[in-house]
Short mmCIF file of C-alpha atoms and ligand atoms in Angstrom, two decimals:
data_model
loop_
_atom_site.label_atom_id
_atom_site.label_comp_id
_atom_site.label_asym_id
_atom_site.label_seq_id
_atom_site.Cartn_x
_atom_site.Cartn_y
_atom_site.Cartn_z
CA MET A 1 1.59 3.72 -10.29
CA THR A 2 1.50 -0.43 -10.10
CA THR A 3 1.79 -2.06 -13.02
CA ASP A 4 0.42 -5.14 -11.88
CA VAL A 5 -1.40 -7.09 -14.08
CA SER A 6 -4.15 -7.97 -12.18
CA ILE A 7 -5.27 -4.19 -12.04
CA PRO A 8 -8.52 -3.88 -14.23
CA GLU A 9 -7.12 -1.89 -17.63
CA ASN A 10 -9.46 1.07 -16.97
CA ILE A 11 -8.76 1.45 -13.51
CA ARG A 12 -5.24 1.86 -14.58
CA GLU A 13 -5.65 4.09 -17.63
CA LEU A 14 -7.78 6.24 -15.11
CA VAL A 15 -5.36 6.40 -11.64
CA LYS A 16 -2.16 7.13 -14.54
CA GLY A 17 -4.78 9.88 -15.43
CA VAL A 18 -5.92 10.80 -12.67
CA LEU A 19 -2.23 11.46 -10.83
CA LYS A 20 -1.01 12.82 -14.17
CA GLY A 21 -3.20 15.82 -13.94
CA LEU A 22 -2.42 15.82 -9.59
CA PHE A 23 1.21 15.80 -10.08
CA GLU A 24 0.58 18.98 -12.07
CA PHE A 25 -1.58 20.52 -9.77
CA ILE A 26 1.18 20.22 -6.55
CA ASP A 27 3.71 20.70 -8.69
CA ALA A 28 2.41 24.08 -10.19
CA GLU A 29 0.07 25.47 -7.35
CA VAL A 30 0.99 24.09 -4.27
CA VAL A 31 5.30 23.57 -4.20
CA PRO A 32 5.15 27.16 -5.35
CA LEU A 33 2.59 28.32 -2.30
CA GLU A 34 4.92 25.91 -0.22
CA GLU A 35 7.90 27.77 -1.52
CA ARG A 36 6.39 31.08 -0.56
CA ASP A 37 5.85 30.11 2.91
CA ARG A 38 8.79 28.11 4.01
CA GLU A 39 9.56 30.45 6.97
CA ILE A 40 6.43 29.11 9.17
CA LEU A 41 5.86 25.79 7.68
CA ALA A 42 9.29 24.89 8.47
CA ASP A 43 8.81 26.57 12.42
CA GLU A 44 6.44 24.84 14.41
CA ARG A 45 6.98 27.75 16.45
CA LYS A 46 5.75 30.15 13.58
CA PHE A 47 3.23 27.59 11.83
CA PHE A 48 1.16 27.05 15.20
CA GLY A 49 0.08 30.04 17.43
CA PRO A 50 0.11 29.73 21.42
CA ASP A 51 -3.43 28.49 21.31
CA GLY A 52 -2.16 25.43 18.46
CA ARG A 53 -4.20 26.35 15.94
CA MET A 54 -2.83 26.97 12.86
CA VAL A 55 -1.34 30.69 11.59
CA ASP A 56 -4.11 32.98 9.69
CA GLN A 57 -1.57 32.84 6.62
CA ALA A 58 -1.07 28.67 6.88
CA LEU A 59 -5.43 28.27 6.87
CA ASP A 60 -5.75 31.04 4.67
CA ALA A 61 -2.41 28.86 1.91
CA ARG A 62 -4.59 25.76 2.65
CA ARG A 63 -7.48 27.02 1.96
CA ASP A 64 -6.40 28.45 -1.24
CA VAL A 65 -4.64 25.00 -2.01
CA ARG A 66 -8.59 23.79 -1.49
CA MET A 67 -9.94 25.44 -3.31
CA LYS A 68 -7.64 25.20 -6.47
CA SER A 69 -7.85 21.88 -6.02
CA ALA A 70 -12.11 21.75 -6.13
CA GLU A 71 -11.68 23.81 -9.66
CA ALA A 72 -9.14 21.17 -10.78
CA GLY A 73 -11.85 18.85 -9.70
CA PHE A 74 -9.44 17.10 -7.24
CA TYR A 75 -10.85 18.01 -4.34
CA PRO A 76 -14.34 16.03 -3.98
CA MET A 77 -12.90 13.23 -7.19
CA TYR A 78 -13.50 10.10 -4.26
CA ALA A 79 -17.01 11.12 -3.17
CA PRO A 80 -19.95 10.03 -5.46
CA GLU A 81 -21.32 11.96 -8.72
CA ASP A 82 -24.72 11.28 -7.05
CA ILE A 83 -23.77 14.43 -4.97
CA GLY A 84 -21.04 16.44 -6.94
CA GLY A 85 -18.53 14.28 -6.99
CA GLY A 86 -15.65 12.79 -8.80
CA GLY A 87 -16.96 9.04 -8.27
CA ILE A 88 -13.82 7.61 -9.04
CA PRO A 89 -13.93 4.11 -7.96
CA VAL A 90 -12.33 2.30 -4.62
CA THR A 91 -9.75 1.05 -6.73
CA ALA A 92 -8.80 3.86 -8.04
CA MET A 93 -8.70 5.97 -5.05
CA VAL A 94 -6.32 3.13 -3.19
CA PHE A 95 -3.78 4.14 -5.95
CA THR A 96 -4.17 7.55 -6.22
CA GLN A 97 -3.35 8.05 -2.22
CA GLU A 98 -0.86 5.35 -2.70
CA GLY A 99 0.77 7.22 -5.68
CA VAL A 100 0.58 10.63 -4.17
CA TYR A 101 2.04 9.03 -1.15
CA ARG A 102 5.26 7.14 -3.44
CA ARG A 103 5.88 10.45 -4.98
CA TYR A 104 5.99 12.90 -2.28
CA GLY A 105 6.45 11.23 0.57
CA PRO A 106 5.01 12.03 4.23
CA GLY A 107 6.74 14.93 5.70
CA ARG A 108 5.20 18.04 2.79
CA PRO A 109 3.01 20.33 5.34
CA TYR A 110 0.18 20.58 2.60
CA ILE A 111 -0.19 17.54 1.30
CA ALA A 112 0.52 15.20 4.74
CA TRP A 113 -0.47 17.40 7.17
CA ALA A 114 -3.20 16.02 9.52
CA LYS A 115 -0.10 14.05 10.44
CA GLY A 116 -0.53 12.51 6.90
CA LEU A 117 -4.30 11.41 8.69
CA LEU A 118 -5.52 11.89 4.70
CA SER A 119 -4.00 14.21 1.76
CA GLN A 120 -5.92 17.03 3.20
CA PRO A 121 -6.30 20.02 1.67
CA ILE A 122 -6.07 18.49 -1.24
CA VAL A 123 -8.28 15.38 -1.73
CA ALA A 124 -11.65 15.78 0.79
CA SER A 125 -11.60 12.77 3.63
CA PHE A 126 -15.15 12.00 5.56
CA VAL A 127 -12.98 13.72 8.43
CA ASP A 128 -13.33 17.12 6.36
CA GLY A 129 -15.80 17.65 3.40
CA PRO A 130 -17.85 15.95 0.72
CA SER A 131 -17.66 12.04 0.86
CA HIS A 132 -19.52 8.70 0.47
CA MET A 133 -20.69 9.55 3.82
CA LEU A 134 -22.64 12.28 2.26
CA ALA A 135 -24.88 10.01 0.12
CA SER A 136 -27.17 9.87 3.09
CA ALA A 137 -28.13 13.65 3.41
CA ASN A 138 -31.24 14.40 2.71
CA GLU A 139 -32.02 17.24 0.07
CA THR A 140 -32.56 19.92 2.29
CA MET A 141 -28.84 19.26 3.65
CA ARG A 142 -27.80 18.83 -0.26
CA LYS A 143 -29.21 21.74 -0.94
CA GLN A 144 -27.83 24.07 1.99
CA TYR A 145 -23.94 22.16 3.62
CA LEU A 146 -22.87 20.44 -0.29
CA PRO A 147 -22.05 23.44 -3.03
CA SER A 148 -19.99 24.96 -0.56
CA LEU A 149 -18.32 21.47 0.69
CA LEU A 150 -17.41 20.41 -2.86
CA LYS A 151 -15.96 23.95 -3.66
CA GLY A 152 -13.90 23.45 -0.93
CA GLU A 153 -15.16 27.22 0.81
CA LYS A 154 -15.89 25.23 3.57
CA THR A 155 -14.95 22.49 5.62
CA LEU A 156 -16.59 20.13 7.92
CA CYS A 157 -15.21 17.11 10.66
CA PHE A 158 -16.38 13.63 12.29
CA ALA A 159 -17.49 14.12 15.63
CA LEU A 160 -18.01 10.74 17.22
CA SER A 161 -15.51 9.99 19.63
CA GLU A 162 -15.77 11.74 23.46
CA SER A 163 -13.30 11.67 26.29
CA ASP A 164 -14.80 8.50 27.52
CA ALA A 165 -16.04 6.91 24.24
CA GLY A 166 -13.59 6.42 21.44
CA SER A 167 -13.15 2.38 20.67
CA ASP A 168 -16.44 2.27 22.28
CA VAL A 169 -18.58 4.12 20.03
CA TRP A 170 -21.82 2.57 22.18
CA SER A 171 -20.38 4.63 25.33
CA ILE A 172 -21.12 7.77 24.07
CA LYS A 173 -22.46 10.42 26.50
CA THR A 174 -23.81 13.63 23.79
CA LYS A 175 -27.23 13.60 23.82
CA ALA A 176 -29.62 14.82 21.63
CA ARG A 177 -33.47 15.61 22.66
CA ARG A 178 -36.67 16.40 20.90
CA ASP A 179 -38.20 20.63 21.30
CA GLY A 180 -40.64 20.63 19.24
CA ASP A 181 -39.20 20.25 16.02
CA ASP A 182 -35.91 20.87 16.97
CA TRP A 183 -33.47 18.95 18.20
CA VAL A 184 -31.72 20.55 21.83
CA ILE A 185 -27.52 18.46 21.65
CA ASN A 186 -25.58 18.54 24.90
CA GLY A 187 -22.97 16.85 25.39
CA SER A 188 -18.74 17.08 24.27
CA LYS A 189 -16.50 15.36 21.83
CA GLN A 190 -12.73 15.03 21.69
CA TRP A 191 -9.90 13.89 19.06
CA ILE A 192 -11.79 16.24 16.21
CA THR A 193 -9.31 15.95 13.22
CA ASN A 194 -10.43 19.33 11.80
CA ALA A 195 -12.29 20.99 14.85
CA PRO A 196 -10.89 23.42 15.26
CA TYR A 197 -11.46 24.84 11.76
CA ALA A 198 -14.32 23.61 10.82
CA ASP A 199 -17.33 25.27 9.82
CA TYR A 200 -19.53 22.88 10.46
CA ALA A 201 -19.66 19.29 12.37
CA VAL A 202 -21.26 15.93 12.21
CA VAL A 203 -22.31 14.98 15.30
CA PHE A 204 -22.92 12.13 16.87
CA ALA A 205 -25.41 12.19 19.60
CA VAL A 206 -27.95 9.78 21.43
CA THR A 207 -31.56 10.11 20.63
CA ASN A 208 -32.67 7.07 21.94
CA GLU A 209 -30.95 5.47 24.99
CA GLU A 210 -33.63 2.28 25.43
CA MET A 211 -31.85 1.01 22.13
CA VAL A 212 -28.07 2.52 22.96
CA ALA A 213 -28.39 0.19 25.75
CA LYS A 214 -28.89 -2.61 23.83
CA ARG A 215 -26.75 -1.61 20.96
CA GLN A 216 -29.75 -1.66 18.16
CA GLY A 217 -29.27 1.92 17.24
CA GLY A 218 -30.49 5.10 18.88
CA ILE A 219 -28.01 7.21 17.91
CA THR A 220 -28.45 10.33 15.45
CA ALA A 221 -25.95 12.01 12.98
CA PHE A 222 -26.39 15.39 13.10
CA ILE A 223 -25.08 18.35 10.35
CA VAL A 224 -24.13 21.17 12.96
CA GLU A 225 -23.13 24.84 12.51
CA ALA A 226 -19.79 26.21 14.42
CA ASN A 227 -21.63 29.01 14.77
CA ALA A 228 -24.57 28.29 16.52
CA PRO A 229 -25.17 29.61 19.74
CA GLY A 230 -24.43 26.99 22.44
CA TYR A 231 -21.45 25.30 20.33
CA SER A 232 -17.22 25.74 21.33
CA MET A 233 -14.48 24.76 20.20
CA ASP A 234 -12.80 23.96 23.94
CA GLY A 235 -9.74 23.55 22.41
CA VAL A 236 -6.27 21.76 20.14
CA LEU A 237 -4.66 18.55 21.39
CA PRO A 238 -1.42 18.19 19.95
CA VAL A 239 -0.20 14.67 18.73
CA MET A 240 3.24 13.33 18.89
CA GLY A 241 5.70 15.59 19.34
CA HIS A 242 4.22 18.72 17.81
CA GLN A 243 2.65 21.71 19.10
CA GLY A 244 0.16 22.43 17.20
CA GLY A 245 -1.95 20.53 15.12
CA ASP A 246 -5.91 19.66 13.24
CA CYS A 247 -7.56 17.69 16.20
CA GLY A 248 -9.49 19.85 18.92
CA SER A 249 -11.99 18.96 21.75
CA LEU A 250 -15.85 20.19 21.27
CA THR A 251 -18.54 21.26 23.31
CA PHE A 252 -22.59 21.41 22.66
CA GLU A 253 -24.06 23.27 25.31
CA ASN A 254 -28.23 23.74 24.23
CA VAL A 255 -27.44 23.97 20.73
CA ARG A 256 -30.48 23.55 18.94
CA VAL A 257 -30.73 21.83 15.08
CA PRO A 258 -33.75 21.66 12.83
CA GLY A 259 -35.40 18.46 12.54
CA ASP A 260 -34.35 17.79 9.03
CA HIS A 261 -30.37 18.90 10.40
CA MET A 262 -29.88 14.76 10.33
CA LEU A 263 -27.28 12.42 7.98
CA GLY A 264 -29.31 9.28 6.82
CA GLN A 265 -32.48 7.98 9.46
CA LEU A 266 -32.60 8.65 13.24
CA ASP A 267 -31.62 6.15 15.16
CA GLN A 268 -29.65 4.99 12.23
CA GLY A 269 -26.39 7.32 13.01
CA PHE A 270 -23.90 4.22 13.40
CA GLN A 271 -24.70 2.85 10.63
CA VAL A 272 -22.95 6.25 9.17
CA ALA A 273 -20.71 6.64 11.49
CA MET A 274 -19.65 2.87 10.68
CA PHE A 275 -19.49 4.07 6.64
CA GLY A 276 -17.00 6.73 7.18
CA ILE A 277 -14.75 4.75 8.78
CA SER A 278 -14.47 2.46 6.68
CA GLU A 279 -14.01 4.55 4.15
CA GLY A 280 -10.51 5.84 6.19
CA ARG A 281 -9.77 2.54 7.41
CA ILE A 282 -9.02 1.97 3.61
CA ALA A 283 -7.87 4.96 2.70
CA ILE A 284 -5.72 5.26 5.55
CA ALA A 285 -4.01 1.79 4.22
CA ALA A 286 -3.63 3.15 1.14
CA SER A 287 -1.93 5.99 2.26
CA CYS A 288 0.82 3.96 4.71
CA LEU A 289 1.23 1.77 1.03
CA GLY A 290 2.20 4.52 -0.63
CA MET A 291 4.76 6.53 2.45
CA SER A 292 6.34 2.27 2.69
CA GLU A 293 7.66 2.73 -0.32
CA TYR A 294 9.08 5.95 -0.60
CA ALA A 295 10.89 5.42 2.45
CA LEU A 296 12.20 2.37 0.69
CA ASP A 297 13.11 4.79 -2.72
CA ARG A 298 14.88 6.97 -0.89
CA CYS A 299 16.75 3.91 1.14
CA LEU A 300 17.56 2.28 -2.16
CA ASP A 301 18.70 5.06 -3.21
CA TYR A 302 20.79 6.02 0.33
CA ALA A 303 22.39 2.46 0.55
CA GLN A 304 24.20 2.35 -2.65
CA GLN A 305 25.49 5.65 -2.03
CA ARG A 306 26.67 5.92 1.80
CA VAL A 307 30.03 4.20 1.36
CA THR A 308 31.34 2.66 4.59
CA PHE A 309 34.71 1.00 5.61
CA GLY A 310 35.14 1.12 2.20
CA LYS A 311 32.18 -0.29 -0.02
CA PRO A 312 28.41 1.17 -0.43
CA ILE A 313 26.41 0.26 2.42
CA SER A 314 23.87 -1.83 -0.66
CA GLU A 315 26.68 -4.13 -0.12
CA TYR A 316 25.96 -5.60 3.08
CA GLN A 317 23.48 -8.26 3.89
CA ALA A 318 22.68 -6.33 7.39
CA ILE A 319 21.10 -3.46 5.26
CA GLN A 320 20.00 -6.34 2.20
CA PHE A 321 17.80 -7.08 4.79
CA MET A 322 16.04 -4.84 5.78
CA LEU A 323 15.50 -3.81 2.46
CA ALA A 324 14.24 -7.01 1.90
CA ASP A 325 11.18 -6.87 4.67
CA MET A 326 10.54 -2.98 3.28
CA ALA A 327 9.73 -4.94 0.08
CA ILE A 328 8.04 -7.83 1.85
CA ASP A 329 5.53 -5.80 3.20
CA ILE A 330 4.85 -3.41 0.62
CA TYR A 331 4.21 -6.51 -1.64
CA THR A 332 1.87 -7.88 0.90
CA THR A 333 0.51 -5.07 1.48
CA LYS A 334 -0.70 -3.74 -1.70
CA TYR A 335 -2.41 -7.09 -2.26
CA MET A 336 -4.11 -7.06 0.93
CA VAL A 337 -4.96 -3.52 -0.40
CA LEU A 338 -6.20 -4.08 -3.70
CA GLN A 339 -8.50 -7.39 -3.03
CA THR A 340 -9.51 -5.38 -0.26
CA ALA A 341 -10.60 -2.13 -2.53
CA ARG A 342 -12.35 -5.38 -4.90
CA LEU A 343 -14.73 -6.27 -2.43
CA ILE A 344 -15.61 -3.03 -1.63
CA GLU A 345 -16.65 -2.45 -5.08
CA ALA A 346 -18.53 -6.05 -5.18
CA VAL A 347 -20.47 -4.81 -2.86
CA PRO A 348 -23.58 -2.78 -4.58
CA GLN A 349 -23.95 -5.68 -6.80
CA GLY A 350 -24.35 -8.20 -4.05
CA GLY A 351 -20.93 -9.03 -2.45
CA ARG A 352 -20.48 -9.44 0.58
CA LEU A 353 -19.53 -6.08 2.73
CA PRO A 354 -15.50 -7.08 4.09
CA VAL A 355 -15.58 -5.79 7.10
CA LYS A 356 -12.72 -8.75 8.35
CA GLU A 357 -10.79 -7.58 5.43
CA ILE A 358 -11.03 -3.38 5.93
CA SER A 359 -9.88 -4.75 9.32
CA ILE A 360 -6.71 -6.87 7.95
CA ALA A 361 -5.50 -4.31 5.62
CA LYS A 362 -5.36 -1.42 8.08
CA ALA A 363 -3.83 -3.47 10.96
CA TYR A 364 -1.32 -4.40 8.72
CA ALA A 365 -0.45 -1.47 6.63
CA VAL A 366 0.26 1.32 9.93
CA GLU A 367 1.79 -1.94 11.46
CA THR A 368 4.73 -2.41 8.69
CA CYS A 369 4.88 1.12 7.61
CA GLN A 370 6.20 1.81 11.43
CA LYS A 371 8.14 -1.25 11.13
CA ASP A 372 9.74 0.13 7.40
CA TYR A 373 10.23 4.29 8.69
CA ASP A 374 12.04 2.15 11.81
CA ARG A 375 14.20 0.07 8.72
CA ALA A 376 14.89 3.68 7.43
CA ILE A 377 15.50 5.10 9.30
CA GLN A 378 18.32 3.83 10.39
CA ILE A 379 19.70 2.34 7.03
CA HIS A 380 19.88 6.28 6.95
CA GLY A 381 22.18 6.23 10.23
CA GLY A 382 22.48 9.58 11.90
CA MET A 383 20.69 11.67 8.51
CA GLY A 384 18.14 9.10 9.48
CA LEU A 385 17.00 10.68 12.67
CA THR A 386 16.82 14.73 11.38
CA ASN A 387 14.80 16.34 10.76
CA GLU A 388 15.58 17.57 7.49
CA LEU A 389 14.22 14.06 5.68
CA PRO A 390 10.93 13.21 6.38
CA LEU A 391 11.52 9.32 7.30
CA GLU A 392 11.75 10.18 11.28
CA GLU A 393 8.33 12.59 11.03
CA GLY A 394 7.09 9.11 8.48
CA PHE A 395 7.87 7.07 12.10
CA ARG A 396 5.52 9.47 13.81
CA ILE A 397 2.92 9.83 11.41
CA ALA A 398 2.88 6.64 11.13
CA ARG A 399 2.55 5.51 14.91
CA THR A 400 -0.34 8.24 15.08
CA LEU A 401 -2.17 5.81 12.96
CA ARG A 402 -1.97 3.50 14.82
CA ILE A 403 -4.74 4.44 17.40
CA PRO A 404 -8.00 6.60 14.64
CA ASP A 405 -11.00 5.06 13.24
CA GLY A 406 -9.49 1.84 15.34
CA THR A 407 -7.44 1.46 17.24
CA SER A 408 -4.57 -2.55 15.91
CA GLU A 409 -6.64 -4.24 18.54
CA ILE A 410 -10.08 -3.35 17.85
CA GLN A 411 -8.92 -4.15 14.36
CA ARG A 412 -7.94 -7.56 15.83
CA ARG A 413 -11.32 -7.25 17.52
CA THR A 414 -13.37 -7.30 14.23
CA ILE A 415 -11.24 -9.38 12.80
CA ALA A 416 -12.50 -12.03 15.58
CA ARG A 417 -15.39 -11.79 15.83
CA GLN A 418 -16.01 -12.22 11.97
CA LEU A 419 -14.05 -15.19 12.30
CA LEU A 420 -16.51 -16.17 15.13
CA ARG A 421 -19.13 -15.96 13.30
CA GLY A 422 -17.98 -17.83 10.38
CA ASP A 423 -16.83 -15.69 8.20
CA THR A 424 -13.57 -17.49 7.28
CA VAL A 425 -13.34 -16.72 3.38
CA PHE A 426 -9.89 -15.70 2.08
C1 FAD B 1 -4.65 11.73 15.46
C2 FAD B 1 -6.26 11.66 15.84
C3 FAD B 1 -7.21 11.67 15.22
C4 FAD B 1 -8.31 11.33 15.83
N1 FAD B 1 -9.45 11.54 14.73
C5 FAD B 1 -10.99 11.53 15.64
C6 FAD B 1 -12.06 12.31 14.21
O1 FAD B 1 -12.10 12.90 13.75
N2 FAD B 1 -13.38 12.26 15.08
C7 FAD B 1 -13.83 11.47 15.71
O2 FAD B 1 -14.79 11.07 16.20
N3 FAD B 1 -12.18 10.68 16.78
C8 FAD B 1 -11.55 11.03 16.56
N4 FAD B 1 -10.27 10.34 17.05
C9 FAD B 1 -10.43 9.83 18.08
C10 FAD B 1 -10.07 7.66 17.93
O3 FAD B 1 -11.63 7.53 16.87
C11 FAD B 1 -10.10 6.62 19.17
O4 FAD B 1 -8.84 7.95 19.85
C12 FAD B 1 -9.87 5.93 18.83
O5 FAD B 1 -10.74 5.45 18.55
C13 FAD B 1 -9.10 5.04 20.01
O6 FAD B 1 -9.75 5.93 21.67
P1 FAD B 1 -9.41 5.52 22.63
O7 FAD B 1 -8.57 6.82 22.07
O8 FAD B 1 -10.67 6.41 23.73
O9 FAD B 1 -8.53 5.08 23.66
P2 FAD B 1 -9.54 3.21 24.48
O10 FAD B 1 -10.53 3.46 23.31
O11 FAD B 1 -9.37 4.18 25.71
O12 FAD B 1 -8.53 2.69 24.56
C14 FAD B 1 -6.87 2.43 24.81
C15 FAD B 1 -6.62 1.53 24.76
O13 FAD B 1 -7.47 -0.35 25.64
C16 FAD B 1 -7.42 -0.86 23.74
N5 FAD B 1 -8.63 -0.79 24.10
C17 FAD B 1 -9.57 -0.66 24.12
N6 FAD B 1 -11.11 -1.49 23.80
C18 FAD B 1 -10.23 -2.57 24.04
C19 FAD B 1 -11.20 -4.47 23.50
N7 FAD B 1 -12.31 -4.23 23.93
N8 FAD B 1 -9.54 -5.20 23.17
C20 FAD B 1 -8.88 -5.29 22.86
N9 FAD B 1 -8.05 -3.42 23.75
C21 FAD B 1 -8.92 -2.40 24.16
C22 FAD B 1 -7.25 0.54 22.69
O14 FAD B 1 -6.77 -0.35 21.70
C23 FAD B 1 -6.30 1.37 23.77
O15 FAD B 1 -5.34 0.32 22.97
C24 FAD B 1 -8.59 10.71 16.68
C25 FAD B 1 -7.64 10.02 17.30
C26 FAD B 1 -6.51 10.41 16.91
C27 FAD B 1 -5.63 10.28 17.83
#
């Protein structure tokens, strides 16, 4: 945890307490499970079935961790109190993410599985469980779905992207048409994290084509049950050298949804989506910060132990410069993440939504994280490439994170658009 004076005392104390409890929980409840399941965790041919889905033993263990974490109060801690979450402020959330990744690194399956997208299943995020996004649920939806989500008994997925609509959200083709009091959904989704395992999906569908054509609304977010007739999970999409994974494709064929199964208002689903995605972007930036620190810690140890030509490699300027460059990245990322988190926290008090800053933090953190893992592998020589160390996995995770929740190009597009609209405050 940081000792920085610019972090408010109450936040520093909160993060210290949360991390202490979280580390105790992980060491007591998660590490023994990892030991127990080592045989399947260490071998992807055992961890994933032939269809790319995690095997039942892995899913049961994940569920077990999730529910225990919920019981201990960690699982929904980033979700607002209003919906039964822990309500911890964004500044505390980012330093909690940082702390977990700095301590455990990218390679621990239960902590950083899902390619390190978030610390699922210990703490829920908007792509799998209770989050700020669900605050827009109406009373009926809250009663029906929140209790099982908060307990970690059930999970959800966030189904926005389609095969022809990733960066360009407005081109989604999935449609919902009214039929009496219900909505009937048809279409398909791709790249959906947790889709192969989710009990519910937040599905974004076009409800008003004219509004969508003007990019002024017309998309609605529906809560759909995975066992609804016509809902199917078509397959797992493994990424970056994995044999299976968390991402899947979904198809909806005349899936009937009751009229009140919405998140947010009719035709206003784009805002719901962007709310979730913004939360994801800052959480990814914070996770990358912790991952880079983990890599630097490993490098500092290794560089002082590894001797070549009669000296520890830490005495060579070539190595020192790589260590220094990692520190420059970490220091810069940290203050970007902190400043952005503070701006997000100030929004309810009338502050501006820090659209530009969220994009800057996400793009910078994932790109420098990948550079830092590249340097860390180089400093470790051949050892850096083995899968005994999580450095190669960290490199793959960081590379992967340049795509979801907005690619690096889309972050730059957002930053430039904000600048050109006059948002030049730094
Ligand atoms: C691991 C992973 C998890 C994901 N999880 C989810 C999820 O849970 N839910 C969900 O809905 N989606 C999810 N996605 C989808 C993700 O959001 C999209 O992959 C992403 O938005 C990019 O869309 P695309 O893949 O269609 O690429 P495209 O949009 O086709 O982009 C292709 C390339 O063109 C560039 N490009 C596109 N438009 C522009 C432009 N205007 N200017 C400059 N460059 C541009 C992009 O940056 C990229 O380099 C996930 C993806 C991955 C890889």
